[in-house]
Every structure is written in C-alpha cells, then in structure tokens.
Amino acid sequence: MDAKRVKHILDGVKDGTIPVDEALEELARLPFTDIGLAVVDHHRSLRTGFPEVVLGEGKTATQIAAIVTELRRGRGNVLVTRVAPALADAVRAAVPDMEHRLEARALVLKQAEVARMGHGPIAIVTAGTSDIGVAEEAALVAELAGNEVVRMFDVGVAGIHRLFHRLDDLRRASVIVVAAGMEGALASVVGGLVSCPVIAVPTSVGYGASFGGVAALLGMLSTCAAGVTVVNIDNGFGAGYAAALMNRVGRAHGAK
Amino acid sequence: MDAKRVKHILDGVKDGTIPVDEALEELARLPFTDIGLAVVDHHRSLRTGFPEVVLGEGKTATQIAAIVTELRRGRGNVLVTRVAPALADAVRAAVPDMEHRLEARALVLKQAEVARMGHGPIAIVTAGTSDIGVAEEAALVAELAGNEVVRMFDVGVAGIHRLFHRLDDLRRASVIVVAAGMEGALASVVGGLVSCPVIAVPTSVGYGASFGGVAALLGMLSTCAAGVTVVNIDNGFGAGYAAALMNRVGRAHGAK
Amino acid sequence: MDAKRVKHILDGVKDGTIPVDEALEELARLPFTDIGLAVVDHHRSLRTGFPEVVLGEGKTATQIAAIVTELRRGRGNVLVTRVAPALADAVRAAVPDMEHRLEARALVLKQAEVARMGHGPIAIVTAGTSDIGVAEEAALVAELAGNEVVRMFDVGVAGIHRLFHRLDDLRRASVIVVAAGMEGALASVVGGLVSCPVIAVPTSVGYGASFGGVAALLGMLSTCAAGVTVVNIDNGFGAGYAAALMNRVGRAHGAK
Amino acid sequence: MDAKRVKHILDGVKDGTIPVDEALEELARLPFTDIGLAVVDHHRSLRTGFPEVVLGEGKTATQIAAIVTELRRGRGNVLVTRVAPALADAVRAAVPDMEHRLEARALVLKQAEVARMGHGPIAIVTAGTSDIGVAEEAALVAELAGNEVVRMFDVGVAGIHRLFHRLDDLRRASVIVVAAGMEGALASVVGGLVSCPVIAVPTSVGYGASFGGVAALLGMLSTCAAGVTVVNIDNGFGAGYAAALMNRVGRAHGAK
Amino acid sequence: MDAKRVKHILDGVKDGTIPVDEALEELARLPFTDIGLAVVDHHRSLRTGFPEVVLGEGKTATQIAAIVTELRRGRGNVLVTRVAPALADAVRAAVPDMEHRLEARALVLKQAEVARMGHGPIAIVTAGTSDIGVAEEAALVAELAGNEVVRMFDVGVAGIHRLFHRLDDLRRASVIVVAAGMEGALASVVGGLVSCPVIAVPTSVGYGASFGGVAALLGMLSTCAAGVTVVNIDNGFGAGYAAALMNRVGRAHGAK
Amino acid sequence: MDAKRVKHILDGVKDGTIPVDEALEELARLPFTDIGLAVVDHHRSLRTGFPEVVLGEGKTATQIAAIVTELRRGRGNVLVTRVAPALADAVRAAVPDMEHRLEARALVLKQAEVARMGHGPIAIVTAGTSDIGVAEEAALVAELAGNEVVRMFDVGVAGIHRLFHRLDDLRRASVIVVAAGMEGALASVVGGLVSCPVIAVPTSVGYGASFGGVAALLGMLSTCAAGVTVVNIDNGFGAGYAAALMNRVGRAHGAK
Amino acid sequence: MDAKRVKHILDGVKDGTIPVDEALEELARLPFTDIGLAVVDHHRSLRTGFPEVVLGEGKTATQIAAIVTELRRGRGNVLVTRVAPALADAVRAAVPDMEHRLEARALVLKQAEVARMGHGPIAIVTAGTSDIGVAEEAALVAELAGNEVVRMFDVGVAGIHRLFHRLDDLRRASVIVVAAGMEGALASVVGGLVSCPVIAVPTSVGYGASFGGVAALLGMLSTCAAGVTVVNIDNGFGAGYAAALMNRVGRAHGAK
Amino acid sequence: MDAKRVKHILDGVKDGTIPVDEALEELARLPFTDIGLAVVDHHRSLRTGFPEVVLGEGKTATQIAAIVTELRRGRGNVLVTRVAPALADAVRAAVPDMEHRLEARALVLKQAEVARMGHGPIAIVTAGTSDIGVAEEAALVAELAGNEVVRMFDVGVAGIHRLFHRLDDLRRASVIVVAAGMEGALASVVGGLVSCPVIAVPTSVGYGASFGGVAALLGMLSTCAAGVTVVNIDNGFGAGYAAALMNRVGRAHGAK
C-alpha cells in the first residue's frame, strides 16, 4: 500500500536483515489494531493530520468508549459524531475528558493543537435556524482539521436580501458549505454567486413532500449552478471533511 | 345543480306548465352532448367565458376532430392542448381553420373575440430556454381567457442578476407563473420577492436525479416561500388556467 | 431591492446629504435584524399587512421565544405554526401573552386589529373529521390576513350528497381551500363544481398506500379539474396564506 | 387436486382395475399439454366456462400461434390480450380465423356460443375518452364470459353532472368496473353512490405526477368508499374477469 | 339522488301539497346529520343493512363517542375500526355498552340482530400468524353484514401442503379473502386454485424490502392469477366489506 | 408430495389394508400440527436436519411460547429470530430453558447435538461495527445447521487494507456472507477477490440516502462482481440459512 | 494478492535472483492487459475455469470485438452477454467464429472443451413463456461452466399443478434457478418444496404495478421461504454464474 | 452585486458625472445580453477564465447556434454539452468552426489559449468501459479550464488489482473524479485510498435495480469514505467543472 515501506521491506529481505516470513507478515500488517468489535485504524489520521473520527450512531456507549480508548493512543484528536445526548453522557462516564458539543451532536477528545492548514476561510451557510445542528457538525470538523470557519445562518432564499447582506463574506471564502432543507434552493443561488467550490448538504428539515431531506437532495443534485457537489442528507461531518480536503489542495500535507 | 333553474322547473310543475315526467327528465339534463366516445360539455365555458379545452394527448385525430366539431357549435373558442406536430397536422386535415401554435404544442379555433377580464398582467417566467414550451402553453391559455401576459424567459437562479433585472415587471404582475425544471429553485426566489400569488410549474427539463421533473416538483412543494402553489409537471395549461381564475377573483364574471 | 429607496439614497448621495460609504452600507441594509440564530425579517409583514410567521417545528422553545420577542417589536401580529402542545406550553412560559390555538397547532400574538382585505369569503372544506387540524391552520392564517372564512367539514366524496348540501356556500366563495387525505378526490370534485381558484391541501390522513399523504398529493396534482393548485402535505398554513394572497389580487395593498 | 378424480383413481387401484404405477402417473397428470415453450392449460376453462386466455405481451407471434393452436383443440373460445396491431397481424397470418378487436387490443377465436351466466348487467365506466381501450378489454372479457355489459364513457368527476345523468344505469348494475387515469377519483365517487361491488382499474392516462397510472392506483387503493377493490394499472382483462366471477357468486357453474 | 323521492316531491309540488320553497329545501336534505365535527350519515346503512362504520384512527375518543352517539339513533349496529387499546378504553368510558374486539382492533355496538344475507361462506385465509389481526377485522365486518365466515390461518406458501390440507374449505367458499404480508404469494396460489372472487389484502408484516406491505401489494396487483382484486395494505375492513357485497350480488337487498 | 409415501398408501389401498377413505385423508395429512393460531410444521426440520425456526417479530410472547412448546415435541433444536430484549424475557418466563443470544436478537432451545455437515468454513464478514448484530444472527443459524463459522468484523472498504489482512481466511471459506450497510460496496470487493459463492446482506446501518438499507440493497443487486446473490435487508437469518444450504450441495443429507 | 507468488518474489529478492526494482514492478503486475478502453482481465478465468465474460450492453461493436480479440489469447471460452441482434451481427462481422445464441441474447466463442464440474444438475425454472430469454442466459452460463442443466418452463403458480408435475426433477437438482416476473411467487413456492439453494431471478415481464420487475424483486427479497437468494432483475447471467459456483462448493477447482 | 462597481457609480452620482436615472439603470445592468429565447451571460466566464458553457440537451440546433453566436463575441472558448450526434451536425452546419468531441458528446469553439491553472493533475477514473463517455465529458471541461488530466479507465472493484496497479497515479492527483455505474463502489474504495477530494459521478450504466444510475447515486451518497462528494447521474460536466474549481482553491484567479 505504501510504496516506500514495501521497498524498505524488500531491501531488508535482500540484505538478509529481514527474513522472508517476517517480511510477508509485515506486508500484511498496516497501522491498525483489531480490538475485536472494530478494527481501529490509525492510518488516515497519520496520513492527513485530521482527527480520528468515529461514527457514534448505531454503536453502544461501551463500543464507542473502547474505540476511543484505543484511538487516543495515537495522540491525535478524536471526534465522535452523531451522538445523541444520552449516549454522550454514557460515553463521558467512561471517558470523562471528552468534551460534549451539544449543538453539533459530537464528542471531542482534544489531545493536540490544531495547526492552520487551509488556504482561506471556509464559509458555512444555512437556509434556516433548524439547519444549524448540521452546520455546526461541519464547522467542528473543519476547525479540527485546521481551518478558519465563517458562519452565516438563516439566510434562505425566501428573503434573499439576507443572503446579499453577507455577499462579501461569501466571496472571501475558499470553500463554502451550504446546509439547507425544504427545497434546498440556497445551494443553487450561492453556487451562482461565487467562483469557489460549494458543498451542498441537504438537511432533513421540512415535512410532507420534503421526504426527510429527499426534496433538498434531489434539488441540489439537479442544480443549475456549476461547481456544486453534494453529500448525504444531514451529513455535516462529510461536508466539513470534504471542505477541509478541498481547502488543502496544492498544499504540502506530509507524506500521503 | 343550478338552483335558479331547479326553482324554475318546480314553479313550472306547480303551475302545471311542466308535467312531472318532463321535469324529472329536465332535472337530469344539463348542457352537454353525449357523442358516444365523449360527453362534450358546454357547461364550464358558458359559465366562465373561458375557451373550451380538449386534452389532445391520448386521443386520436379522429376523436379530437369529432369533439372539436361538437364544441364549435357552442360558438366559443376551442383549445386543444398537448398536441404533437404530427397529430396537429392530422387534426387540421379535418378541421382546417384551427391554428397550430407549435411552441405551445396547441391547436386553437378562434371563433370569438376575447375580452380583457384580469385585474393586472400575468407574468410568465422561466428558469431556462428549455422551459419555454411549457410557458407558452400557460401564456396561450391565459391570453385566451382575457389576460395581458408578460414573458420573462431564461432568468434562472444560477445567474440571479438576470432575474433582478426584471424585478419591476415581476412586481407589477397580479399573478406570476414560474416554469422551471432541474431543482426548480426559481419559484422560491420569486415567491420571496413578490406579494402576489405565484403558481409554480415544474418542468421535465433536466436529467438524472431530476427524474423527469420530480426534483423540481418536490422542491416547489417544499418551498420555504409562502404564497406559492404548484401544478403538475409540465402542466402549462393548468398554470395558465389557474392564473386566469386568480386574476378574476372579485370581478363579476357572469353567472357561475 | 426597493427602487424608490435606492433612488432616495442616490439622490441623497447626489445632494451630498448622504456620504458614499453610508450609502453603500444603507444599500446592503434591509429591514431585518440578525439575532444570531435567526435573521428576523420585518420585511414581508411591513409589505403585506400579513402577520409575521414563524415555523415552530424543528426549533426549540428558546429559539422561538427569542424570535417572537424580536418580531413583536414590529407591532404586528405574530403567528407560530406547527407547535406541538408541549412546545406551546414551553413557549408560553416565556411569552405568556401568546394564545394557544390547539386545533390549529399554533400560537398567536395578537397586537393589532385585522382589517378586512379580501374580496369575498374563503371557503375551507375537509373530506373528513381527521382533516380538521390542517383546515383550522389554514383558517387561522386566512383570518389573521383579513379574510372571512366559511368552514365545511366532513363532506368527502364517499357520500357526495353531503357536499351538494353546501353547494351554495361553495359557489359564494372567492377562493376555496380543500383539505383531504386518503385519495384526495374531493379537490377534483369541488374543482369541477366552481369557477374560482381551488387550493388543494393533501393531508397525511390515511394508511397503507396513502403513504402519509402521497396518494392524495399525486391525485391532486393529476387532477382532471382545471383551476386547482396544490400545496405541500398538511401545509394548512401555506394554503391559507396563498388563499389570502389570491383573495387580494387586484386590491390596493400598500406599497409592495 | 380434484378430490373426485383422486377418489376414482384410488377406487380403481383398490378394485385392481388401475395398477399402482399407472395410478401414480395419473395423479401427476392433469389436463394440460406441455408444448415446450408453454404448458398449455385446459384446466381453468373446463372448470369455469370462461374463454382460454393468453397474455400476448412479451410473446412472439410464433409463440402465440402455437399456444392458440393447442388451445383451440379444447373447443372453447380463445382470447389473446394486449396484442399490438403489428403483432395481431402476424398472429392472424398464422391463425386467420381469429378476429382482431382493435380497440381492446385483443384477438378472439370464437368457437362456441356464450351462454348468459351473470345475475345482472356489468356496468363499465370511464372517466375520459382515453380510458376507452382499457374499458373495451374489460367489456370483451365480461361478454365472452356470458355477461350483459353496459358502457358509460367519459363521465369523470370534473363534470360530475355527466355521471349523475347515468345514475339509473349505474344503480341497475350487479357489478361495476371503473376505469380512470389521472387522479382516479371517479372510483370513489361511484363507490359512494352504489351498493354493489366496484372494481377500480387505474389507467396510465395522464402525465407528470400521474406516473403512468400510479397516482390513480394509489388513490383507488386509498379510497374512502367501502366496497371498492382494485386491479393492476391498465388491467382491463383482470377487471372484466373478476367482474364476471363476482357476477356468478351463488350461481351453479358446473364442477369447480 | 333518489328518483322516487324526487318524483314524490314534484308530485307534491304539482298537487300544491308541498310549497316550492319547501320542496327546494327538501331536495337538498338527505338522511344525514351535521354534528359540526362530522356529517353523520345514516344513508348507507339504511340502504344496505350493513353496520354503520366509523374509522377510529385519527379521531379522538371524544369525536368517536359523539359520532357513535349520533349513529346509535339509527338503531342499526355500529362498528368503529382501527382503534388502539387505549383509545378503545377511552371511548368505552363514554359509551360503555360497546364491545371491544381486541384482535380486530375494533369496537362494536350491537343493537340489532344480523340476518344471514350471503350466498355461501366467506373464507378468510392468512399466510402467517402475524396476519391474524387484519383477518379478524375482515371477519368481523363480514359477520356483521350477515355472512358465515370460515377461518384458515397460517397456511402460507413456504409450506404449501398446509394450504392443500384446507382445499375443500377453500373450494366451498363463495368469496375468499387472503391476508398476507412479505411477498404475498398466497393470493396468487389461492387464485389459481379456485373459481370464485379472491380479495387480496396485503399486510404490513415483514421487514426490509417488504417496505411495510408494499412488496405484498405490488405482488398482489401483478398477480398472474385472474379473478384477484386488491385492497389497501392492512385494510381488513375494506376486504370484509367488499366480500360481503360480492356475496350478495344477485340477491334482493331492499331499496338501494 | 412425497412420492414414496403416496406409493405406500396406494399399495395399501391395492392390498386392501388401507380403506379408500382413510387413504384420501392420509394423502391430505402431512407432518404438521394445527394449533389454531399457527400451523406448526415439523416438515422441513425432519427433512433437513436444520433447527426449527420461528420468526419472532410480529408475534406475542404467548404465541411464540405456544409454538415453541409444540415444536419442542419434535426433539430438534428450535430457534426464534428477531426477538427484542423485552420479548425475549417474556418468552423465557414461559419457556425458561431457552437461551437468549442478545447480540443475534435470538432465542435458542438446544435439544440435540449439531453434527458438522458443511464442506468447509463459512466466513461471515461485516463492513462495520454496527453490522455485527445481523452477522451474529447469520452465524448462529449457520452454526446450528452444522457449520464452522469464521468471523471478520469491521473490514469495510474505506480502509481496504483491513480486508486484505484477512485475505487468507476469506479464500479458505466455502461460502461467504457479507453484511454491510451504507453503500454496501464490501460485497462487490469480496466478490471480486474469491471464487466461492458470496451472499450479500444489506443492513439498515446508515442514514439519509441510505434509506434504511435500500442503498446497500440496490448496490448489492447491481454488483459488478459475478457470484454474489442477495437477501433481504437485515436478513441475517436468511443469509446464514442459505449459506448452510450452499455448503451442503453435493452432500448426502438424509431423505429430502 | 497471491501469497505464493509474493513469497516466490521475495525469495528471489533474498536470493539476489530478482532485483528489488523488478520485484516491486512484478508485485504490481497481475495477469491482465490494458488495451486502453478496457483492462482485459485473464485473472478470474484462469482461477476458476469459467468462461471469460463480457457485458455487451453499453459497449460498441468495435469495443466488444477488441476485448474479445484480446481475451481469445487466453485460449478459454468467451461469452458476451446482453447483445441485441443488430449488435451481435456487427460483432460477428469482426469476429466471425462467434456463435450467436439468439434466445439468450449472447455471443459465444468456443475454444475449449467444457469439463463437467458440478455435483448434480442445475434446474432452471420459469413462471411463464416470456421469462425464457432470461432463463436461457442462465442456462448458457451454467453449461459453459461445466454443469448439467434441466429446464422447466411455464410452470407458474396460477396453475400450480404444472409445477407439481415436475416435482421429481426439482428435487433431484443440486441448485435451482427460478426466473419469474409479475409477482414472482414461484420462487417462494419452489423454495418451500426443496432443500437445496434456490436462486431467484426477477424478470421485467409484467406491466403496471410490476414496475419492470420491481414487484417480483421485492417479493423475492421478502420471501417467506428460507434458502432463497436473489440477483438483479433479468440477470440470467448472474444467476447461472452463482449457481455454477454453488454447485462446486466443496470440490477441488484448481488454485484459487 | 459588484461592490467596486457600485461604489464607482455612487461616486459618479456624487460627483454629478452620472445622473441619478442613469445610475439606477446602470445598477440594474450586468454583463449579459437578452437575445429573447435566452439571456446570454458573459458574467461567469469573465470572472473565472472558464469556458462559456451551454447545456445542449432540450434545445434546438437553432437555439444553440444563436446562443453560441452571441457567446463567441466574448472571445472566450465555448463548450456545448450533451449534444447527440445529429444535433451536433445541425449546429455545425450553422457554426462550422465548432469541433465535435463525439465521445464526450460535446461541441467546442476554441478561440483562446488555455493557461494552466490547477495545482496538480486531475485524475479521471472509470469503473468500466461504458463509463468512458461521462469521463471524457469531465476531462474535456477540466482541460478547457486549464488542468492536466490523467485518465484511468476500466479499473472497477470486481478486479481490484487493476486499480492498485494505478495507485501511484491516483495518489499524485490533486483532485480525483470517479465515474461508475452499477453499484458505484469504486468511489468508496478510491476515497479510502487517497487524501485529496474525490468527486463521484454515478453513471446510468447498469440495468434492473441500478435504476438508471440511482443505485450508484445512493451508494456514493452513503459512502463510508470521508472526502467524497457527489454530482448528478451522468453529470461529467459538473464533475469536471467542480474538480477545476477545487484545483484552484488558494490560487489567485482574477477578480471574482
């Protein structure tokens, strides 16, 4: 997987410093730990300087605590996403030094300083007040990955002057995340106003024919504005993560 | 159904001028003609001053010609909608004095002058060039029902300054029809800018996750802008007809 | 956005009474207040004489109370929609002078008299008893926007004589709202009987293949009756609001 | 499968007139013929006096001709449904004595007189002109199964007086088939007016949110009128067949 | 609506025994009572000898009690369907002489003897144990409408010999109701084995790709067996009601 | 159904040792017991050596206990699937010797030793930690049917080296079950790496556009890897059962 | 990927017979050829003795011919699936020694004898005549992979005795493929009758609510019969391929 | 819209060099041209250095030619996407100097040199041969926007070694576009292997449960790999455009 490492092993085999069997085993071993219920992977974090991330939803507090305990050994920051309040409390009973970010539905274990890595600010925009939870999840990931974040909440298209009021901030951003439910039109409008990548996050805000975010999702995928890409419904994490990657394109970021 | 008429019949019965059996029969008779394959209804047109309308799609040229021939006896105008070019030619072979409105996919038999009936102009707006066919169908119906129509085409949200350029025209309208495919965001933006009823027509323009107009339809139904109502995908006729009704609210328009 | 205002500012700049920088700032400022979690917009209410409206669903009591507190400064009436009983209680703990309209799932802050603005009565019709909540939401909005409302409940098509019993009331209306779940056929039947705009509201009443209002929604969109437009499932607010706009077409209603 | 027949075989075995092996074989044999590409089944027709029916769609002319040739040996009538005009011509080239019923998209091989079997007339009703093809398919099956059929076409709910005009005919029927596309509301209205079974056939007439008959299908399944059952979209054959079965409930109809 | 009654009124008008105004009013009056929240309809029950039926779901106990109280004045039996246990208790607190049929989720007010009206027995068949609730609802309606009911539960196609075990009972039935979830194949198998009408009721039993009964619904609509008609998911009431109507085809059942 | 048995009965009839009526009855009787609410079938277990299986979901504790009590008389093992914890407790109150397998959501009554029957090991693989419940259900069935099971959990494609780490185990398997939610890509990747049958189980893990397992289901059905077949969402039982059948192909397994 | 090969390379490196750089390159090289528009993979065929397979749909004749020309160098058999007649002709113009299997919509290049590899026969069953094309595709793959195939066509559940007629053949099979459209019930019935793996192939045969095979697909996934797994709609190839893999479980089949 | 320009106008007004009315008019004027059927917008191209882009689908050759003729006046490059061969010929009859890029379904008018603007190469990867058309559309846009493009075609997950063969190229890329149909798993696998932004393009390649790209779309949205964003089905243009924007993040790219 890692060409340099393979070369090193092969050199060792050639030199006789690494026996063949050990080399074979080494080739299969990569920086992860199998703790039974999960294969804890230090790989990506080492590679990217991003926090380790655990999807909390669908896991028990015991499972989360076990995984976090393993991950903290990597000395990086650890982020647990989609954690309902009761689950957060249960995890913190086991790992008390995690911080609960209620609005973002997340737990954070801060072990390391975060260096600024992005080119410019990432703007995180919502159509309404109810989209703020998703937006804060995106903001948290982006900040933990070393980005300046600018928030613009409740600037949906039904009162479009609210958006224009923030046009300067929008145009200063390197990357923009737009979280919107209902018809999700804000992503298209923003996409038409700027020249940077726009990441659209449909939210499950709305009722009836919104179908839990499907209307916004389809609208964002069908957008008439070029330069807009889309993540899953309510996937603030994915939007923030992708925004952080986009904001580092062209920058040295350690060995891949 | 018509209280005055029933009263007249009953009076006749009371006076003995109308025998009971004839009265019974009369009560069942309303102003339509059964021509076998269709029950041709002069009712609504008499009631509203609107043209008689025939949905062309799904009918043969022979059927359409037969119905139009019956309808023309009512001396009003007749509109056949959703007529593909070949079908239009076949119908006109039988009813040569119908005019073919190609862009609106319609045939018109003009027998009567159309009086101005609406309060103010009806604005018909499209997001793109490909939505024009649907918009022209709406415009045709609205004009035949006695309305001034103002067209604004290709002013979609990806370049929102094109819409603002026409803001005055928008705000002068009594009723606005917005035809848009893809994500259909234009309806929400227009709805947020004006204080009159907005009728949103999703069009089947787009591909992939547009699902033949479904993305626009769901978006328009989920709109965050109040005052927007929606008609079926590509239903320019329905939008124009409803706009005409809305533009006559509060005006005397003959016996209902 | 507002041509007269822009002209005034420009005149001021020309006269030297408004410095350029101030003008620039003024142009960006519109009548709303950014309270952090929401951008509270006095704009539409000023423009239309309608109540200020807040969508309660998806917001916390704290958020709603903050927004209402800001909105009340505009001295108009304030309506909070889609408020479950427990949420209503929590909001009223903070804003005790709001009235709870249980059936309509709404909170109302009445600060101003409502002037009659519509041409004629708005009829609000339901197919069944279970549709009444949605209908009352529509009625509340229409009344707060200055309309006379006539209610006709439980007159669905399975016993169509119940509808004909109210035919006179139907035909006297300027605009009709039809709320129906299940197959939603009532909207088509009403649409065929009258000559005014009909707004169809599909409700989530029904089970199985009703799919939470989808059957009624599709049926209403596919209606064979011209003049019917549709709003989102259970969107009583939207129907009432649109009905009020339609009922004012052609009437002076202040500067737009 | 057939208790009497099994008893007869067992009796034969007991009497020694049927050897055990032959009995075993006999038990497996039922009145059908395997012609390779199809297992031609004389069973149901023998049992019911209905015509033999072949679904034409998805079969080649050669396949249909082979099956019809086998079926005609049963000396009953044979009906091939869903046959496009070109396919009909190709089949008739091979089986020239089949009659082409164009409107019903069917081929009929008439070999036997049809006896009247139903209690009363079967009414077949359509909402519009475009539903007539489906209705004629239903009518054809019902007639071949020995029923009087009464047709009422183009009496949809947008002009409901057209339906009331035929109320007497409706109420005289033993069973009613309603074919309707678009929103399919006619089935509910008819269901509410009569006291006999109503079979609703959604048709693919309509566009956009009709989704090829889905809107009508969901509406008919969600109907508020009791006593309505539903068949597949455009399934005129199924409706006519079921109507014929219903119209014979309680009548002796030979050995089952 | 009722030709004889209209004739009577007209005769009265002619004779002078009924004044015109009174006649007009009479024509509009049909046997129902408007109790505000519902229009209680004695019409169908009078016409058919069926019980009065109230859909419990979506109504409050207060609403149900009010409607039942009105309906009981008609002296027929009253059936309330889809009543969850807690709701049933609340209704019975107000109307203590209603019987709670737990398995069928129904309340029954028995005021009149039920006369036998059907031709032969109605068989009610389920694929599994979990479908029994829906089947019992169908059975209850059929019994209250004067039919003998034969139950065959848990005879699904995965062990098809269980069904064949009951073949005689199946073939003796006049009408068959099949309730099945999951893939719903039982309806097709039964349809292929009998010569009477089969009413298929998809149930919401199953998980995953069953989609709450949709798989069974689509399968039943697409059935390869002729003579099968379908009602809504879990609609035991509708199936039992339709079965009762079918079982009376050809029998005198009073004035329609 | 069972040719040998039928032959035996017929021979008996021929010999006169079995009277005709008794033979008829015998032919209808197969090894099951009708306990009213369920037809308990000892048939398949006798035939296959698999445990008796009861789907717990949708049944009450009383129903399950009654069925298990009947099934235990067959002296084989009994498995109850999809049992929520509270239901499990309630059943065990009545049948205390059942073992609760919490992770697999199952109850087991172990009455017999399980003989090894499969060719080689069955590998059960999950993409993530949250898929383990479904995987354990599959493992439990496979083990009760006499197979060696190898577990590989949390080896999803986002860190594909975790899967390659277990490549040897994968390739040693006779049959592989892959349980994955979200996009379900693991099934395709595994299918491309091995030469044995792969059974894909989509799980309901994921959110938004995962639609409760639909994304994984469609992906697995559309897989570009040959040799992959699919079972229902979350259907661990079905996957384990099918894997066990596949692992016995070509082995003698008693009379069918 | 191939542990033995990696070990061999490492040994060579250790021995000095393979330079490090060459080893690195070798590790990346696997038995495939990049011909620009496709990466032609000899890998699976070498591994399994199956034919090389090319999905014809979506490729041009030129592309297919180029890929086949590359693949024939592997000296195995080559199968091109989903080839419409015109495309087949165009490919054969370039590769004239391919055989066109019209019914299976396939092209075959036979270069090698096929050895018998399966345990027992594979039964391929269809519900109707229109499912035969899909069945023949499955049969072709199974035969090219060394299996005896038994065909049973047109034995759907509407006349279930046709299936029982073939019960012996069904029960003799090692693996069964069931191809059925419409409601797809045949898969459940077969699954309940046998003790071997059943692969269900939904076909797009049917109309209306069959939704191009979706009804059959959902039904097969929701089947109440254990041991049934499912492949994509119309995927005869996938079913035949999986059946061949299942029929070799436990047999030595060369190095994987 | 453009603060500097507004300031300039205001300064002119202040100075008296620009009359108020002219200023008002100027404010409304932005760099576009209304040619009736379209509002041709030079805005974005001026702003970004990207080509002007016209969506060809849904437009006539006449419309396209008119728009291109207007756009060429801007002296930039012009790209027309989604142009079927016949449409391309018709457009080129009017605008002969456009180049037809058949594989990408595009027309290009090259008027200007393209300067290199991206940080590093953009990799464009496909799962199969049939995805190449979509990939070439993406490549064309990316190249016209000044990027180096690296192509890797037919490296889908069913033979994952083909992908690993190109791992170095993958990891050298600044941004990666993955075009895949069927289950679309390639996007997740690539996303897990790299540390740069990945844009997933679902293609409509596949059949049955692929639903024209929906399976791939849902899978890509539900991906377990962070850093993946998604565009519409078959939207090669959108993917290439977004990739180009991402590849310029942090680079000066003229006035926005």
Coordinates of C-alpha atoms in Angstrom, one line a residue, chain F residues 34-146:
Chain F
D34 CA -52.6 -27.1 13.6
I35 CA -52.6 -25.3 16.9
G36 CA -55.1 -22.7 15.9
L37 CA -53.0 -19.6 15.7
A38 CA -50.3 -21.4 13.7
V39 CA -49.8 -24.5 11.7
V40 CA -46.7 -25.9 13.3
D41 CA -44.6 -27.6 10.7
H42 CA -42.2 -30.3 11.6
H43 CA -41.7 -31.0 8.0
R44 CA -38.6 -29.0 7.0
S45 CA -36.6 -29.8 10.0
L46 CA -37.2 -33.5 9.6
R47 CA -36.2 -33.1 6.0
T48 CA -33.0 -31.1 6.5
G49 CA -31.6 -31.5 10.0
F50 CA -31.8 -27.8 10.4
P51 CA -33.3 -26.3 13.5
E52 CA -37.0 -25.4 13.6
V53 CA -37.2 -21.6 13.1
V54 CA -39.8 -19.1 14.3
L55 CA -39.9 -15.5 13.2
G56 CA -40.4 -13.7 16.5
E57 CA -41.2 -10.3 15.1
G58 CA -44.9 -9.5 14.9
K59 CA -45.8 -12.3 17.3
T60 CA -46.7 -12.0 21.0
A61 CA -44.8 -13.8 23.7
T62 CA -47.8 -16.1 24.2
Q63 CA -47.9 -17.0 20.6
I64 CA -44.2 -17.7 20.5
A65 CA -44.3 -19.8 23.6
A66 CA -47.2 -21.9 22.3
I67 CA -45.4 -22.5 19.0
V68 CA -42.1 -23.4 20.7
T69 CA -43.9 -25.7 23.0
E70 CA -45.3 -27.5 20.1
L71 CA -42.1 -27.5 18.2
R72 CA -40.0 -28.9 21.0
R73 CA -42.0 -32.1 20.7
G74 CA -40.1 -32.7 17.5
R75 CA -36.9 -33.1 19.7
G76 CA -34.9 -30.9 17.3
N77 CA -33.4 -27.5 18.2
V78 CA -35.6 -24.5 18.0
L79 CA -34.5 -21.0 17.0
V80 CA -36.6 -17.9 17.5
T81 CA -35.3 -14.9 15.5
R82 CA -35.8 -11.1 15.6
V83 CA -36.7 -11.1 19.3
A84 CA -36.3 -7.7 21.1
P85 CA -35.0 -8.0 24.6
A86 CA -38.3 -7.4 26.4
L87 CA -40.0 -10.0 24.2
A88 CA -37.1 -12.4 24.9
D89 CA -37.7 -12.0 28.6
A90 CA -41.4 -12.6 28.3
V91 CA -40.9 -15.8 26.3
R92 CA -38.3 -17.1 28.7
A93 CA -40.7 -16.6 31.5
A94 CA -42.8 -19.2 29.8
V95 CA -40.0 -21.4 28.3
P96 CA -37.2 -20.9 30.8
D97 CA -34.7 -23.3 29.2
M98 CA -34.4 -21.2 26.1
E99 CA -31.0 -19.4 25.8
H100 CA -31.1 -15.7 24.9
R101 CA -28.5 -14.7 22.3
L102 CA -28.7 -11.0 22.8
E103 CA -26.4 -9.8 20.0
A104 CA -28.2 -12.0 17.5
R105 CA -31.6 -11.0 18.8
A106 CA -32.4 -14.7 19.1
L107 CA -33.7 -17.4 21.5
V108 CA -32.4 -20.9 21.2
L109 CA -33.7 -24.1 22.6
K110 CA -30.9 -26.6 22.3
Q111 CA -32.2 -30.2 22.5
A112 CA -29.9 -32.0 20.2
E113 CA -26.2 -32.1 19.3
V114 CA -25.4 -30.5 16.0
A115 CA -23.4 -32.6 13.6
R116 CA -20.8 -31.0 11.3
M117 CA -22.4 -31.0 7.8
G118 CA -20.7 -28.3 5.6
H119 CA -17.8 -28.8 3.2
G120 CA -15.6 -26.0 4.6
P121 CA -15.9 -22.9 6.8
I122 CA -18.4 -20.2 6.3
A123 CA -16.9 -16.8 6.6
I124 CA -19.1 -14.0 8.0
V125 CA -17.8 -10.6 7.2
T126 CA -19.0 -7.1 8.2
A127 CA -18.2 -3.7 6.9
G128 CA -18.5 -2.0 10.3
T129 CA -19.2 -2.5 14.0
S130 CA -22.9 -1.7 13.6
D131 CA -23.4 -4.6 11.3
I132 CA -22.4 -7.2 13.9
G133 CA -25.9 -7.9 15.1
V134 CA -27.0 -9.1 11.7
A135 CA -23.8 -11.0 11.2
E136 CA -24.3 -12.8 14.5
E137 CA -27.8 -13.9 13.5
A138 CA -26.3 -15.4 10.4
A139 CA -23.5 -17.1 12.3
L140 CA -26.0 -18.6 14.8
V141 CA -28.1 -20.2 12.1
A142 CA -25.1 -21.5 10.3
E143 CA -23.7 -23.0 13.4
L144 CA -27.0 -24.6 14.4
A145 CA -27.1 -26.1 10.9
G146 CA -23.7 -27.8 11.4

